[in-house]
XYZ file of C-alpha atoms in Angstrom:
154
model
C 0.000 0.000 0.000
C 1.371 3.392 -0.998
C 1.432 5.983 1.768
C 0.992 9.558 0.565
C 2.398 12.374 2.686
C 2.274 16.142 2.228
C 4.948 18.284 3.837
C 4.350 21.876 4.858
C 6.593 24.151 6.823
C 8.090 27.483 7.574
C 10.206 29.339 5.077
C 12.269 30.861 7.894
C 14.876 28.284 8.729
C 17.800 30.631 8.145
C 19.265 30.148 11.613
C 18.406 26.452 11.908
C 21.617 24.455 11.521
C 21.591 21.850 8.752
C 22.458 19.092 11.235
C 19.479 20.107 13.432
C 17.120 19.860 10.443
C 18.652 16.510 9.507
C 17.963 15.251 13.056
C 14.363 16.460 12.873
C 13.832 14.884 9.437
C 15.467 11.653 10.592
C 13.096 11.481 13.551
C 9.875 12.598 11.854
C 10.186 11.854 8.120
C 12.233 8.641 8.185
C 9.435 6.498 9.712
C 7.176 7.382 6.765
C 9.843 7.410 4.023
C 9.486 3.825 2.854
C 10.074 2.767 -0.751
C 6.281 2.661 -1.269
C 5.696 6.178 0.119
C 4.908 9.196 -2.031
C 5.733 12.668 -0.694
C 4.200 15.899 -1.966
C 6.373 18.906 -1.187
C 5.983 22.561 -2.127
C 8.793 24.215 -4.039
C 9.369 27.118 -1.650
C 12.522 27.942 0.240
C 12.915 26.776 3.829
C 11.405 23.486 4.943
C 10.111 22.600 1.460
C 13.522 22.644 -0.177
C 15.360 21.181 2.828
C 12.857 18.311 3.098
C 12.917 17.370 -0.590
C 16.736 17.354 -0.569
C 16.786 15.211 2.581
C 14.204 12.784 1.178
C 15.987 12.542 -2.196
C 19.242 11.724 -0.422
C 17.982 9.513 2.396
C 15.040 7.579 0.978
C 13.705 5.767 -2.055
C 10.263 7.340 -1.655
C 8.541 8.886 -4.667
C 8.796 12.683 -4.629
C 6.491 15.201 -6.256
C 7.219 18.920 -6.045
C 4.173 21.168 -6.383
C 4.561 24.852 -7.228
C 1.773 27.446 -7.407
C 2.954 29.027 -10.692
C 5.967 27.689 -12.566
C 9.388 26.476 -11.460
C 11.008 29.655 -12.779
C 8.791 31.660 -10.390
C 10.257 29.895 -7.353
C 13.155 31.345 -5.334
C 16.437 30.806 -7.210
C 17.865 28.286 -4.724
C 14.680 26.236 -4.711
C 14.413 26.271 -8.517
C 18.029 25.079 -8.765
C 17.306 22.171 -6.392
C 14.188 21.193 -8.353
C 16.104 21.304 -11.655
C 19.007 19.295 -10.200
C 16.763 16.590 -8.712
C 14.794 16.453 -11.939
C 18.038 16.009 -13.892
C 19.070 13.215 -11.514
C 15.666 11.611 -12.196
C 14.960 11.713 -8.473
C 11.599 13.475 -8.804
C 8.562 11.443 -9.757
C 6.766 14.561 -10.922
C 6.738 18.342 -10.811
C 3.286 19.919 -10.766
C 3.182 23.518 -11.984
C -0.271 24.787 -11.049
C -0.049 27.770 -13.392
C -1.361 30.511 -11.106
C -1.067 33.868 -12.849
C -0.515 35.817 -9.633
C 1.871 34.590 -6.958
C 0.401 35.320 -3.538
C -1.487 33.893 -0.595
C -4.360 32.529 -2.719
C -1.941 30.684 -5.034
C 0.026 29.200 -2.125
C -3.182 28.105 -0.381
C -4.458 26.465 -3.586
C -1.139 24.599 -3.923
C -1.300 23.457 -0.302
C -4.915 22.292 -0.617
C -3.930 20.296 -3.739
C -1.137 18.571 -1.792
C -3.452 17.766 1.139
C -6.131 16.468 -1.232
C -3.575 14.027 -2.684
C -2.290 12.858 0.706
C -3.403 10.752 3.632
C -1.022 12.376 6.124
C 0.254 15.935 6.485
C 3.484 16.641 8.351
C 3.828 20.286 9.359
C 7.005 22.010 10.511
C 5.913 25.426 11.828
C 8.362 27.877 13.332
C 7.896 27.972 17.111
C 6.659 31.564 17.038
C 4.962 31.340 13.636
C 1.504 32.838 13.475
C -1.390 30.412 13.518
C -2.571 32.422 10.497
C 0.497 31.448 8.424
C 0.617 29.031 5.521
C 1.807 26.053 7.565
C -1.097 26.339 9.988
C -3.527 27.055 7.143
C -2.469 23.746 5.563
C -2.644 21.797 8.833
C -6.109 23.217 9.564
C -7.294 22.382 6.042
C -6.027 18.832 6.547
C -7.994 18.631 9.808
C -11.151 19.821 8.013
C -10.616 17.038 5.453
C -10.205 14.425 8.190
C -6.551 13.822 7.296
C -3.994 12.663 9.840
C -1.566 15.387 10.925
C 1.798 15.443 12.615
C 3.009 18.805 13.903
C 6.750 19.207 14.527
C 7.615 22.724 15.755
C 11.052 24.012 14.744
């Protein structure tokens, strides 16, 4: 049975050491990152990019990156990671949702799409992140849909 997992998280991980994130991903992604798992990850900077890199390196799980517009509209570092993983044939798919205006509505639509395609949502909010932010929006949407959620504050 394929397990489908959406990942959502803060963009502000600038001061989080790479080894700390690796420990968190090892503890909270590894148990779900089986060869039959399929992860849906947004293409934003922060947790999205860090998680897809960690999963590509440390698992055989299928990986789909979902962006609200196009890859070229993503932050440069994130777009480079997506292109590299695509070139290494490590991504199962890249979904470009084609929004014409990049903003809150486009990000929320992307996050709802990922939740709708998943049975579990793992959220990595910043400890002081507003409950009104995108991570909490996604976790609350998952709750409304009756999806399992795992919240891992950073």
